[in-house]
C-alpha positions as semicolon CSV with decimal commas, in nm:
position;residue;x (nm);y (nm);z (nm)
1;R;1,752;0,569;0,400
2;F;1,643;0,878;0,211
3;L;1,296;0,832;0,064
4;P;1,077;1,090;-0,106
5;G;0,760;1,212;0,062
6;S;0,449;1,008;-0,002
7;R;0,229;1,090;-0,302
8;I;-0,132;1,090;-0,187
9;S;-0,403;1,211;-0,425
10;A;-0,784;1,219;-0,396
11;C;-0,786;1,001;-0,082
12;E;-0,999;0,996;0,229
13;L;-0,779;0,951;0,537
14;K;-0,911;0,924;0,895
15;Q;-0,686;0,834;1,187
16;A;-0,419;0,711;0,947
17;L;-0,042;0,713;0,976
18;I;0,139;0,712;0,641
19;A;0,516;0,649;0,618
20;E;0,746;0,799;0,357
21;G;0,781;0,683;-0,002
22;C;0,418;0,566;-0,046
23;E;0,200;0,608;-0,352
24;I;-0,173;0,615;-0,276
25;S;-0,450;0,742;-0,501
26;K;-0,831;0,754;-0,480
27;S;-0,844;0,527;-0,175
28;K;-1,003;0,534;0,169
29;I;-0,785;0,458;0,473
30;V;-0,936;0,455;0,822
31;H;-0,771;0,377;1,158
32;S;-0,468;0,215;0,990
33;I;-0,090;0,235;0,956
34;I;0,069;0,232;0,612
35;G;0,439;0,142;0,605
36;L;0,715;0,277;0,387
37;R;0,718;0,230;0,009
38;S;0,356;0,106;0,010
39;H;0,168;0,117;-0,318
40;I;-0,212;0,118;-0,288
41;G;-0,431;0,109;-0,598
42;E;-0,738;0,317;-0,680
43;G;-1,070;0,238;-0,514
44;T;-0,915;0,038;-0,230
45;E;-1,056;0,066;0,122
46;I;-0,835;-0,016;0,420
47;R;-0,973;-0,018;0,775
48;D;-0,819;-0,124;1,111
49;T;-0,511;-0,263;0,934
50;I;-0,133;-0,249;0,951
51;V;0,046;-0,256;0,616
52;M;0,419;-0,306;0,676
53;G;0,526;-0,173;0,336
54;A;0,813;-0,290;0,117
55;D;1,190;-0,320;0,115
56;W;1,209;-0,199;-0,247
57;Y;0,992;-0,061;-0,527
58;G;0,878;-0,274;-0,819
59;T;0,808;-0,646;-0,839
60;L;0,888;-0,973;-0,667
61;R;1,113;-1,233;-0,830
62;N;0,810;-1,399;-0,990
63;G;0,703;-1,067;-1,147
64;A;0,411;-0,990;-0,913
65;P;0,385;-0,617;-0,834
66;I;0,454;-0,528;-0,470
67;G;0,162;-0,357;-0,299
68;I;-0,215;-0,361;-0,291
69;G;-0,414;-0,362;-0,613
70;R;-0,725;-0,171;-0,717
71;N;-1,072;-0,201;-0,562
72;C;-0,964;-0,412;-0,262
73;K;-1,151;-0,419;0,070
74;I;-0,918;-0,489;0,363
75;E;-1,029;-0,482;0,725
76;G;-0,867;-0,614;1,044
77;A;-0,542;-0,743;0,895
78;I;-0,165;-0,729;0,927
79;I;0,006;-0,732;0,588
80;D;0,377;-0,807;0,618
81;K;0,651;-0,662;0,396
82;N;0,675;-0,717;0,023
83;A;0,326;-0,869;-0,012
84;S;0,155;-0,859;-0,349
85;I;-0,223;-0,834;-0,333
86;G;-0,410;-0,845;-0,664
87;D;-0,711;-0,640;-0,773
88;N;-1,056;-0,695;-0,617
89;V;-0,928;-0,888;-0,314
90;V;-1,144;-0,895;0,000
91;I;-0,984;-0,952;0,342
92;K;-1,202;-0,926;0,652
93;A;-1,137;-1,003;1,019
94;F;-1,264;-1,327;1,172
95;P;-1,447;-1,361;1,507
96;D;-1,228;-1,324;1,817
97;A;-1,026;-1,631;1,922
98;T;-1,032;-1,775;1,569
99;V;-0,716;-1,968;1,477
100;L;-0,687;-2,078;1,114
101;D;-0,419;-2,148;0,851
102;G;-0,507;-2,084;0,487
103;D;-0,322;-2,098;0,155
104;Y;-0,221;-1,731;0,162
105;H;-0,285;-1,629;0,521
106;Y;-0,300;-1,711;0,890
107;V;-0,566;-1,607;1,137
108;R;-0,472;-1,554;1,501
109;D;-0,724;-1,415;1,752
110;G;-0,944;-1,313;1,460
111;I;-0,674;-1,102;1,291
112;V;-0,581;-1,199;0,936
113;I;-0,204;-1,211;0,882
114;I;-0,052;-1,204;0,534
115;P;0,312;-1,327;0,559
116;K;0,617;-1,171;0,390
117;H;0,652;-1,212;0,012
118;T;0,302;-1,362;-0,024
119;V;0,128;-1,324;-0,359
120;I;-0,252;-1,317;-0,336
121;P;-0,421;-1,358;-0,678
122;A;-0,682;-1,111;-0,800
123;G;-1,036;-1,181;-0,681
124;T;-0,936;-1,379;-0,370
125;I;-1,178;-1,357;-0,078
126;I;-1,055;-1,414;0,278
127;Q;-1,338;-1,372;0,528
128;P;-1,541;-1,578;0,776
């Protein structure tokens, strides 16, 4: 694959690994890995998270945009490929040893897992 370099503007990055082909603006990413072709909206904060990225740019079959929306707070999660996370979504880690299955997520050992091709509506809150 031949992808362009990532476009990162006005971001705060600390201990972050960013793959190629990403578009990130006005966000804060700390101690996280951002996979290829990831789109992260303005005002989003990502901490202690792995974002797997996307297999293509654009939208899912149902029209949801691939990537993470604006003003999201994500901490202690694994977001699998081609996930669509709406604006103002909050995802926070659970206490250790927590096992839980939700509508849009799974929790294993306290880590929130968002499966492939999942669409999380705007304003959703996933936290203990």
